Every structure is written in structure tokens, then in C-alpha cells.
Amino acid sequence: MATVEQDLATAGSNGSGPKKYKVIGTRPIRHDGVDKVTGRAQYGADIRLTGMLAGVVLRSPHAHAKILSIDVSKALALPGVRAVVTNADLSDPGDRMCELGEGAVNLRHLNHNIFAKDKALYRGHAIAAVAADNIHIAEQATKLIDVKYELLAPVVDVVAAMQPGAPLLHADVYTDDLGEKSAQPSNVARHFRFEQGDIAKGFAQAACIIEREFHTATVHQGYIEPQNATAFWSADGQITVWTSTQGSFSVRQQVAELVGAPISRVKVIPTEIGGGFGGKIRVYLEPVAAALSKKTGRPVQVLMSRADVFEGTGPTPGSFIKVKLGVDAHGMIVAGEASLAYEAGAYPGSPVGPGAMCIFSCYNVPNGRVDGYDVCVNKPQTSAYRAPGATNAAFAMETVVDEVCQQLDLDPLEFRRRNAAKEGVRRVDGPVYPKVGLVETIEACQRSEHWNTPLEGPNRGRGVASGFWFNCGLRSSCSATVNPDGTVALVEGSTDIGGSRTGIAMQLAETLGIAATDVVPTVGDTDSVGYTDVTGGSRVTFATGWAAYLAALDIQQQLCARAADEWDVPAEAVTYAEGGVNGPEGRRFSFAEIAAKVNAHGDPVVGRGSADPQHCGGAFATHIVDVEVDPELGKVKVLRYTAAQDVGTAIHPAYVEGQIQGGVVQGIGWGLNEEYFYDVKGVMRNSTFLDYRIPTCLDLPMIDALIVEVPNPGHPYGVRGVGEVPIVPPPAALANAIAQAIGIRMTQLPMSPPRIVHEILKKNV
Amino acid sequence: MAKKQVVSATINGNATEFLCEPRQTLLEALRDNLDLTGTKEGCSNGNCGACTVLLDGHPVVSCLVLAMEAEGAEVTTIEGIAPSEGLDPIQQAFLENAALQCGICTPGFIVATKALLDTNPSPTENEVRFALANNLCRCTGYDKIVRAVLDAAERRKASV
């Protein structure tokens, strides 16, 4: 059994003053670590079941087409083929909304996304699926399915899709235009507006007004593990699903709706998950595997190829954004106006809502107006991607802020500090900020060695940008059983993408005054742990950590009662402190001592925690980047990167740094490289990791994470969310650095070599 | 469908015979015929490095090797990196440097790191980045991976 001291011995410093906690702020080795460095950890595609069949999905080769007929007879006749399913094998859940934790979905649209019904709406749209004795036979069989299409003109650009006369995706989608239904069906599903103050009056006070337009490309979450699902539909109607998902309860709900079973008949066993970033919340394959299993009576595993992932799963939207910003002679923002149009993909529901809420979120904008448009295009239905919607918006706004600073000759960090959102400031969409740490992240940058080291050399530039993400609370559950050897078995409901089970276990350990290694955390399935919302919204360490804290308090109370019994004193005479129970006249049992007694007599000690905390602290980040631009090749080299972020309290600083570093690098990829290329037929032409190029380690320097801790008063340990906001500032910070390096303002993402060369040539003409 | 063939190879130090179809990749044979699921599939076209194994000591992406090409070869997978008790210093360094988040790319990185350090025991940061550029990680931003590899090099030297 390890001790708290041993945990502390392996701990690094998190750089934040005297230690308030014994476990929190240390860096123990994660509980699932050994399995993951030895290849033993079981991911979705590693499930092996007796009699298991392989499933393969047939996908539309066309971006937009009517489906006239689907003939599966030749596929069924192929030896080794066991079943074929189409949309006809799903249950129609009707036209209803279903909340998935990081955005709601319309269940009819979800049903049509699992298998196209009357129309294929994007290249890669699933049409049918085959289960066969092995994957090669299943693949061969999909080629024998005869689908007759009537081709329709596609539209894959958000601006083109908004024009009158654009190819129409849905006959039954009308614009909800500021609450009024449009007369005609439209690709624009929604137009909404946020407003405060009087923008005409605000702009009248401005000494400097900058107005710019921006385009950003469609990008993908790019998790390394493709989607997968294994299902067994038992003869008694029980459906078991093994899958790598961000939310097992969300999968349970979606599968139940899509196959027409009560949720109690669906058990979801979450496997280890190979990345998600928001892309593994919506289901794709789980209902397909279940439907194939129902038809065959055998377990069926369905896996996606990398091309399936790019062409068939939610990317994050391309967008068109306009920003107008007014600043007075004193360098204070007086007015802001923005319009954001985001691609929803095949069905309504882009993250333009959060994008519009985020665009002015780092500033006090007394007079503001933001318009948002949710636009259907012939691309896969977009999904959440790390701070969904915020990165596009920050690219536009932070670039305009930088240009204002340039025109007024203001220091970009000082401008941000003076105009920063802080406690009491009202965001344009309404909410008033509680205590937040944006100013502290700006000041951390101002104090940083990076900012105070001059950057020299030709074609080099330094850029800064800030970013915001809401974070969220939502519901979490756990149970914790005291073992007689002085440890605790913790079962929690949040699937663990990046070490969260350790961050949760550490909060339980801190509360009980035991070592992190003396808590053994397990991610439970939907039958063995209470309801828990998705791993998303930067919520897990905050909300599931809170549930673990409550379970620990429950254990404390039960152990106090047990000790009172042992000592024959009133229960209220016993308190839990310093890692043990303490009674009158100096009586004390350490946790290990009282734990050793719990199974000898009396009730087993099981702590329960369930939480729906409301006061998640918003997350702010400010980044600094140095770049060098190759003026011949247009290639941008990142020389140095520093990311300051208010994390509330860093539970496990190494994994907090890891979230920041990983988010930054995704943002760098988004800023410099990544985009979906479409041909005139609406076909994606780069659906491989060779051509959709995410950053490699050779593209990057070390990423310096500056952890700023402004504790969230709304959490027992001051936790805010960490995971999402670090992706928000990088594209803007890079654009601002490029502007300083070569004097060109990039207004289109990605800022890839061809685009930079194009701008350089244009400037030199 | 062509007939299945017998392949004889030394896998993780054990003389092994297995049946495979000529069209099966080494990745598929390892995972589906031999139940060595520690080797991961991320792309199946050699771009991501998650399926990296050692073939006669050289790192290869096993999705671009046919299983039959392993005839007579020595294959080392992630399951063969650790000694029978405990962990390899590379694995220990990845753990202590928090060099993994979701962990799906980790087996490929650890195998590629072994190949690097077996040929270059004292790599510079840039040599590490060059050697591991075929392995994609989407979670960590590579910072802690690169540190772990540099740390592993020190650990290996200390343990000699």
C-alpha cells in the first residue's frame, strides 16, 4: 500500500505557492497506465466474442442523390454473408429532439444519418450494412448491393448554400428566422441574434473601426482510433453494446431510440477510447451492429476505415464570419458587430450558437450585436469538436483585435488586459461573468520569459490571442466501496479519454486523506454505475470529481458511525479529519485501521455520490506564438509557443499540461494545415492521414503550458474545466504572428503554404 | 479465395506457426489470427504508425506488410517489449512523463522508440522528432512524448 508521502515524492511542482492539498496538485502515475504501455488495454476494436461476425457499411459515392432502389439479393447470396440491413431495419423515433450532453440531436435526422432513407446527403452517407464471416467477405458483399441513384447537384460551401436557388437538401427544413418560419424550405435552418446596448451609438464613439470577413475550412477531430461497435442482441431481447464512446449512457439512449427498445434492455459497456474530442458522442455504428446482431443471432463487430471516419463522421464546420469592431481614442472597445454562418453538414445543428456566444466573450463589449446562421450543406453532419464553434469565432475576432492594436499602436496584451471580461461584465448574449481568470492569464503572459525575450530575424513574427469556453456541469455518478486493506474501489460513469479516472480518484483520495494509489478507479457500464452524462464540455474532472467528493463524504459519515459504535460514544462525538476518524479523549483510527474492521461485522461501507453541479467556472486562455514564414514556400514554422490558462485548480498538473499542449497542437493543425478538399462533385479528395495532414512531432516545438490557478468558488476543490479552451486561440495567434512576420493579414483558414504564397504574390504584384 | 498458408515466424521470442490468407496483412494476422490486439489500427495505409512493430529489428507499419512476408522473420510487438517481470525503461518513462492520454497511439510510439534507441542510444530532441514523425498522436501535442523518449534514453544508459 502506498502512502500520501510516496505520491508527494513523485510529485512535481505546479508552481503555485504553498501546498494546500496532500493529493491534489501531485503527479501520480495514472491507474490505467501500465495496461496502456503494454498493449493490454482493451479498446473497442479489440473485443473478441465467440461466433462474432464482421460488419461493413456501404456508403454513398455521391454527395447528393435520390435513392431510387436498394437491391441486396446478390449480396445475400454470397457464401459467408449472414445478413444485410438498411434504414428499413431501424425504428423510426419520430421528429423529436434528444439532448446528448454537448448539443441536442433530432432523432429523425439521427435515424436518417445512420442509414440514408430517401436521399443520400453527402459522400460517405451510410446506405446499408453487411454482416459476414469475415471482413473481406463483408466488403465484397457491399459491392454486390445494387443501389439506383438519381444524382442531384450538391452544395458544399456555406455561403453558396445560403443563396436563393441553391441546391436544397431538405424539403421539410424551413428557416427559423428570429422566431418566424420562412415561407419556403431553405438550407438555412436557423437565424438568431444576440444584442446589448446600442451599436449605432457605440460605433459613433469609435476612433478606429475595423471590419473584416473570414472563411474557415471544414476540419476533423482526427482521433487516431476509428469508430467501432460490437453488439449482441440476445434471444431474450437484451442488447449488449461494446463501444469506444464519450458517453455510454448517451449511446444507450440513442441505440434504444433507434432500434425501438426500452433503455433497460440496452447495456452499454464502454471500452477504452482512442480519442474523441467531441466526435464520439453521436452514434454511427452501434445501432447498425445491433440490427445486424438481431438478424443473425450472433455478436457483430462493425469497424470504420480511416476514409469512413473522414467521410462519414462529424467534422467541425467550415464557416463564414464577419466582424466589425469599434475602439475609442482611449483604446477601449465601444461596439462590436458580428455575423457567423456555420455549416451544419447534412442536417441542422451546427455549433453556431456557442460560436456566436463566444465571439465577444473575452471582452467587455458594451454595445454589441451578433447574428448566427445554421446552414445545411452536402457534407457529413457536423459534430462537437473541442470548444465547438469557439475556434472559428476567435480566429475572426482576435485577428480584428490585433489589427486595431496595430492601427492604434497599442500593446496587444495590454489592450486585452484593459478590455478583458471579468467578474460583473455582461456578455453580449446575456450572462454576467462570475469570478473568472482571463486577466490573470494575460498577466501571466506579460510576465512570461517568452514575452520578455525579443524575437529577432527576418520573416519572423510574434502573435497573441485569447480564448474562452463555457465548460459545463451536467450529471455524474459514482460509488466507492471501502476495502479491508485500506483501499477504495471507485466505480465512476465517465469514460476516460485522457487520464480523468485518476483526476477523479485523486479528489476522492484527498477527501479521505489517503493516497491516490489507494483508490482503484473503474469506468462502469450502464448497468453498474448511476447515470452519467458524456465526457465532454470539459466537465469530467469538475462534475464527476464532485460526485467522487460526495462519495468520500458519504464514506466519512459511515466510518464515523462505525467508530462511534466501536468506541460506544454518540455518533456526533466522532469526526473525520487527517485521514481518519477521531473521537473523544484522543481516540483515533486511521482510515486503514477502520477500513480493516468494516467487513468483520456490520454493514459494508459503500459511498455514493451523484452530482448535477451548476457553477462550472468558465475557462480562459491567452497564448503567445513565434513563427518564421518561408517567403518562397509559404511554409510557417512554429518557433516557440506559450499557453497560459486559468484552470481553477490543477488536480493532476501533468495531465492539465497535457490537455493544454494537445489542444494547442490541434489548434496549430487547424490554423496551418488541416482542411477538407472537395471536388466539383462534392467528393472529399483527401480522406487519408497522408493528405489530411495533422501535425507530426517534427512540425512542432515544445509547448510551454503556464498553469494559472484562480479557484472556481463553485467547486469544493476549485476545479474549472480544462480540456477545451486550449484549442481556441492558436489559429488567431498564428495569424497575428504571420501578420507581424510578413505584413499580410490572413483571413482564411488554414493558412497553408499555397494560401500564404498566393497572398505574398498578390502583395508583390 | 486463395488457400490459407502456414507462416512460421518468431513472434515476441516464441517460435510460432499460424495460418493466414495471402491477402491478410501482418496487422490483421497479429490481431485476428494471433490475438495480439496491442498493435492498433488507425488508418491501414501506413500514415499513422499506430500499428508499428519490429520486423527483424526494423520498425515497420504492419498494415503495409503482408502476413506471409513474416515467414522466417523475428517480429516484436508491444506485447514483447516488457521483460517477463516489470516494464521496459521506455514504458516506465512514458508512464512517469505522462506521455499518453487516450493511449491508442502509445504501443506504436513505444515500439518506434525502441527501434530508435536500439540504433541511436543518445538522440537529440530533433533526432527524436525526426524518428517519430511517422507516428501520429492527436492528444498530447507530442511534448511529453518527446520528453519521455529523451528520459528513456537516459534510463537505458543508467541500467546498462
mmCIF file of C-alpha atoms in Angstrom, chain A residues 46-234:
data_model
loop_
_atom_site.group_PDB
_atom_site.id
_atom_site.type_symbol
_atom_site.label_atom_id
_atom_site.label_comp_id
_atom_site.label_asym_id
_atom_site.label_seq_id
_atom_site.Cartn_x
_atom_site.Cartn_y
_atom_site.Cartn_z
ATOM 1 C CA ASP A 46 -10.081 -5.321 -29.509
ATOM 2 C CA ILE A 47 -13.310 -7.002 -28.387
ATOM 3 C CA ARG A 48 -13.336 -10.691 -29.371
ATOM 4 C CA LEU A 49 -16.513 -12.732 -28.816
ATOM 5 C CA THR A 50 -17.306 -16.316 -29.681
ATOM 6 C CA GLY A 51 -19.095 -16.558 -33.015
ATOM 7 C CA MET A 52 -18.522 -12.893 -33.780
ATOM 8 C CA LEU A 53 -19.292 -11.706 -37.321
ATOM 9 C CA ALA A 54 -17.725 -8.771 -39.120
ATOM 10 C CA GLY A 55 -19.890 -5.926 -40.380
ATOM 11 C CA VAL A 56 -19.098 -3.473 -43.152
ATOM 12 C CA VAL A 57 -21.119 -0.388 -44.129
ATOM 13 C CA LEU A 58 -21.862 0.527 -47.745
ATOM 14 C CA ARG A 59 -21.616 4.294 -48.222
ATOM 15 C CA SER A 60 -22.917 6.669 -50.875
ATOM 16 C CA PRO A 61 -20.359 7.554 -53.544
ATOM 17 C CA HIS A 62 -22.406 10.662 -54.340
ATOM 18 C CA ALA A 63 -22.665 13.902 -52.389
ATOM 19 C CA HIS A 64 -26.340 14.437 -53.158
ATOM 20 C CA ALA A 65 -28.677 11.883 -54.715
ATOM 21 C CA LYS A 66 -32.168 10.462 -54.507
ATOM 22 C CA ILE A 67 -32.153 6.760 -53.630
ATOM 23 C CA LEU A 68 -34.490 5.076 -56.098
ATOM 24 C CA SER A 69 -33.950 1.465 -55.007
ATOM 25 C CA ILE A 70 -31.657 -0.801 -52.988
ATOM 26 C CA ASP A 71 -31.355 -4.446 -54.117
ATOM 27 C CA VAL A 72 -29.432 -6.605 -51.661
ATOM 28 C CA SER A 73 -30.241 -10.023 -53.172
ATOM 29 C CA LYS A 74 -26.832 -10.590 -54.785
ATOM 30 C CA ALA A 75 -25.034 -9.661 -51.585
ATOM 31 C CA LEU A 76 -27.164 -12.054 -49.553
ATOM 32 C CA ALA A 77 -26.392 -14.852 -51.996
ATOM 33 C CA LEU A 78 -22.623 -14.581 -51.450
ATOM 34 C CA PRO A 79 -21.353 -17.520 -49.332
ATOM 35 C CA GLY A 80 -20.415 -16.349 -45.848
ATOM 36 C CA VAL A 81 -22.860 -13.437 -45.813
ATOM 37 C CA ARG A 82 -25.249 -13.663 -42.846
ATOM 38 C CA ALA A 83 -27.390 -10.535 -43.048
ATOM 39 C CA VAL A 84 -27.892 -7.179 -44.723
ATOM 40 C CA VAL A 85 -29.621 -4.227 -43.091
ATOM 41 C CA THR A 86 -30.838 -0.820 -44.315
ATOM 42 C CA ASN A 87 -32.873 2.041 -42.899
ATOM 43 C CA ALA A 88 -35.917 -0.268 -43.027
ATOM 44 C CA ASP A 89 -34.346 -2.250 -40.152
ATOM 45 C CA LEU A 90 -34.241 0.756 -37.820
ATOM 46 C CA SER A 91 -37.088 2.027 -35.709
ATOM 47 C CA ASP A 92 -38.465 5.450 -36.675
ATOM 48 C CA PRO A 93 -38.209 7.533 -33.497
ATOM 49 C CA GLY A 94 -40.213 10.398 -34.980
ATOM 50 C CA ASP A 95 -39.464 14.092 -35.184
ATOM 51 C CA ARG A 96 -38.143 14.648 -31.637
ATOM 52 C CA MET A 97 -35.096 16.266 -30.047
ATOM 53 C CA CYS A 98 -32.733 14.308 -27.809
ATOM 54 C CA GLU A 99 -30.126 16.017 -25.592
ATOM 55 C CA LEU A 100 -26.724 14.346 -25.879
ATOM 56 C CA GLY A 101 -24.857 16.477 -23.371
ATOM 57 C CA GLU A 102 -22.875 18.657 -25.749
ATOM 58 C CA GLY A 103 -25.708 19.545 -28.073
ATOM 59 C CA ALA A 104 -29.085 18.102 -28.922
ATOM 60 C CA VAL A 105 -29.958 15.995 -31.969
ATOM 61 C CA ASN A 106 -33.189 15.477 -33.820
ATOM 62 C CA LEU A 107 -33.844 11.728 -33.619
ATOM 63 C CA ARG A 108 -35.346 11.508 -37.090
ATOM 64 C CA HIS A 109 -32.226 13.141 -38.510
ATOM 65 C CA LEU A 110 -30.070 10.807 -36.417
ATOM 66 C CA ASN A 111 -32.024 7.856 -37.817
ATOM 67 C CA HIS A 112 -31.511 9.105 -41.374
ATOM 68 C CA ASN A 113 -27.817 9.667 -40.656
ATOM 69 C CA ILE A 114 -27.342 6.050 -39.509
ATOM 70 C CA PHE A 115 -28.797 4.889 -42.832
ATOM 71 C CA ALA A 116 -29.966 7.241 -45.573
ATOM 72 C CA LYS A 117 -33.702 6.914 -46.118
ATOM 73 C CA ASP A 118 -34.772 8.581 -49.352
ATOM 74 C CA LYS A 119 -31.740 10.708 -50.144
ATOM 75 C CA ALA A 120 -28.010 10.444 -49.745
ATOM 76 C CA LEU A 121 -26.945 13.845 -48.438
ATOM 77 C CA TYR A 122 -23.159 13.523 -48.541
ATOM 78 C CA ARG A 123 -20.435 11.354 -49.953
ATOM 79 C CA GLY A 124 -19.953 8.675 -47.304
ATOM 80 C CA HIS A 125 -23.594 8.640 -46.131
ATOM 81 C CA ALA A 126 -24.355 5.098 -44.954
ATOM 82 C CA ILE A 127 -26.792 3.187 -47.181
ATOM 83 C CA ALA A 128 -26.697 -0.429 -45.962
ATOM 84 C CA ALA A 129 -24.524 -2.808 -43.960
ATOM 85 C CA VAL A 130 -23.497 -6.449 -44.323
ATOM 86 C CA ALA A 131 -22.562 -8.985 -41.646
ATOM 87 C CA ALA A 132 -20.388 -11.849 -42.837
ATOM 88 C CA ASP A 133 -17.982 -14.478 -41.575
ATOM 89 C CA ASN A 134 -15.065 -12.123 -42.029
ATOM 90 C CA ILE A 135 -14.427 -8.550 -43.037
ATOM 91 C CA HIS A 136 -13.216 -9.425 -46.541
ATOM 92 C CA ILE A 137 -16.419 -11.277 -47.419
ATOM 93 C CA ALA A 138 -18.457 -8.435 -45.930
ATOM 94 C CA GLU A 139 -16.541 -5.889 -48.023
ATOM 95 C CA GLN A 140 -17.028 -7.959 -51.158
ATOM 96 C CA ALA A 141 -20.741 -8.241 -50.413
ATOM 97 C CA THR A 142 -21.206 -4.474 -50.072
ATOM 98 C CA LYS A 143 -20.024 -4.185 -53.684
ATOM 99 C CA LEU A 144 -22.847 -6.553 -54.729
ATOM 100 C CA ILE A 145 -25.545 -4.301 -53.283
ATOM 101 C CA ASP A 146 -27.252 -2.607 -56.215
ATOM 102 C CA VAL A 147 -28.302 0.957 -55.364
ATOM 103 C CA LYS A 148 -30.022 3.049 -58.014
ATOM 104 C CA TYR A 149 -29.429 6.779 -57.521
ATOM 105 C CA GLU A 150 -30.786 9.872 -59.223
ATOM 106 C CA LEU A 151 -27.977 12.416 -58.973
ATOM 107 C CA LEU A 152 -28.694 15.903 -57.657
ATOM 108 C CA ALA A 153 -26.467 18.991 -57.688
ATOM 109 C CA PRO A 154 -24.505 19.254 -54.441
ATOM 110 C CA VAL A 155 -23.658 22.357 -52.426
ATOM 111 C CA VAL A 156 -20.673 22.154 -50.094
ATOM 112 C CA ASP A 157 -19.974 25.820 -49.331
ATOM 113 C CA VAL A 158 -21.767 27.675 -46.580
ATOM 114 C CA VAL A 159 -22.089 30.951 -48.496
ATOM 115 C CA ALA A 160 -23.309 29.230 -51.678
ATOM 116 C CA ALA A 161 -25.826 27.183 -49.689
ATOM 117 C CA MET A 162 -27.414 30.386 -48.324
ATOM 118 C CA GLN A 163 -28.108 31.850 -51.779
ATOM 119 C CA PRO A 164 -31.598 31.732 -53.275
ATOM 120 C CA GLY A 165 -31.759 28.927 -55.823
ATOM 121 C CA ALA A 166 -29.017 26.875 -54.151
ATOM 122 C CA PRO A 167 -29.495 23.098 -54.302
ATOM 123 C CA LEU A 168 -31.879 22.274 -51.464
ATOM 124 C CA LEU A 169 -31.013 19.436 -49.073
ATOM 125 C CA HIS A 170 -34.335 19.093 -47.269
ATOM 126 C CA ALA A 171 -37.878 19.778 -48.439
ATOM 127 C CA ASP A 172 -39.015 19.964 -44.803
ATOM 128 C CA VAL A 173 -36.434 22.331 -43.314
ATOM 129 C CA TYR A 174 -37.594 25.959 -43.089
ATOM 130 C CA THR A 175 -35.662 28.869 -41.656
ATOM 131 C CA ASP A 176 -36.478 29.733 -38.072
ATOM 132 C CA ASP A 177 -35.709 33.397 -38.789
ATOM 133 C CA LEU A 178 -35.636 35.242 -35.441
ATOM 134 C CA GLY A 179 -38.654 33.173 -34.434
ATOM 135 C CA GLU A 180 -40.560 33.439 -37.732
ATOM 136 C CA LYS A 181 -40.883 30.422 -40.044
ATOM 137 C CA SER A 182 -39.768 31.122 -43.623
ATOM 138 C CA ALA A 183 -42.297 30.836 -46.446
ATOM 139 C CA GLN A 184 -40.109 28.429 -48.449
ATOM 140 C CA PRO A 185 -37.902 25.475 -47.426
ATOM 141 C CA SER A 186 -34.281 26.574 -47.062
ATOM 142 C CA ASN A 187 -30.796 25.295 -46.285
ATOM 143 C CA VAL A 188 -30.671 27.940 -43.552
ATOM 144 C CA ALA A 189 -32.254 26.150 -40.621
ATOM 145 C CA ARG A 190 -31.954 28.975 -38.126
ATOM 146 C CA HIS A 191 -31.095 32.642 -37.864
ATOM 147 C CA PHE A 192 -30.782 34.025 -34.335
ATOM 148 C CA ARG A 193 -29.488 37.260 -32.790
ATOM 149 C CA PHE A 194 -27.913 38.423 -29.534
ATOM 150 C CA GLU A 195 -27.894 42.116 -28.700
ATOM 151 C CA GLN A 196 -26.996 44.502 -25.928
ATOM 152 C CA GLY A 197 -26.679 48.276 -25.756
ATOM 153 C CA ASP A 198 -26.936 50.433 -28.863
ATOM 154 C CA ILE A 199 -24.374 49.625 -31.543
ATOM 155 C CA ALA A 200 -25.057 52.747 -33.618
ATOM 156 C CA LYS A 201 -24.300 54.885 -30.583
ATOM 157 C CA GLY A 202 -21.272 52.743 -29.759
ATOM 158 C CA PHE A 203 -19.707 52.930 -33.195
ATOM 159 C CA ALA A 204 -20.297 56.726 -33.193
ATOM 160 C CA GLN A 205 -17.827 56.975 -30.283
ATOM 161 C CA ALA A 206 -15.159 54.938 -32.066
ATOM 162 C CA ALA A 207 -11.817 56.392 -33.092
ATOM 163 C CA CYS A 208 -10.974 53.240 -35.006
ATOM 164 C CA ILE A 209 -13.333 50.811 -36.711
ATOM 165 C CA ILE A 210 -12.101 47.631 -38.365
ATOM 166 C CA GLU A 211 -14.443 45.396 -40.356
ATOM 167 C CA ARG A 212 -13.240 42.141 -41.910
ATOM 168 C CA GLU A 213 -14.548 38.883 -43.399
ATOM 169 C CA PHE A 214 -13.180 35.433 -42.648
ATOM 170 C CA HIS A 215 -13.526 31.931 -44.066
ATOM 171 C CA THR A 216 -12.554 28.751 -42.248
ATOM 172 C CA ALA A 217 -12.361 25.260 -43.721
ATOM 173 C CA THR A 218 -14.056 22.086 -42.547
ATOM 174 C CA VAL A 219 -11.720 20.182 -40.214
ATOM 175 C CA HIS A 220 -11.905 16.848 -38.432
ATOM 176 C CA GLN A 221 -11.381 15.830 -34.810
ATOM 177 C CA GLY A 222 -8.810 13.371 -36.107
ATOM 178 C CA TYR A 223 -8.816 10.869 -33.236
ATOM 179 C CA ILE A 224 -6.440 8.018 -34.085
ATOM 180 C CA GLU A 225 -8.916 5.238 -33.219
ATOM 181 C CA PRO A 226 -11.661 4.882 -35.828
ATOM 182 C CA GLN A 227 -15.251 4.437 -34.690
ATOM 183 C CA ASN A 228 -16.240 0.880 -33.807
ATOM 184 C CA ALA A 229 -19.131 -1.007 -32.297
ATOM 185 C CA THR A 230 -19.747 -4.569 -31.218
ATOM 186 C CA ALA A 231 -23.266 -5.683 -30.331
ATOM 187 C CA PHE A 232 -25.066 -8.813 -29.275
ATOM 188 C CA TRP A 233 -28.845 -8.986 -29.399
ATOM 189 C CA SER A 234 -29.771 -11.929 -27.228
#
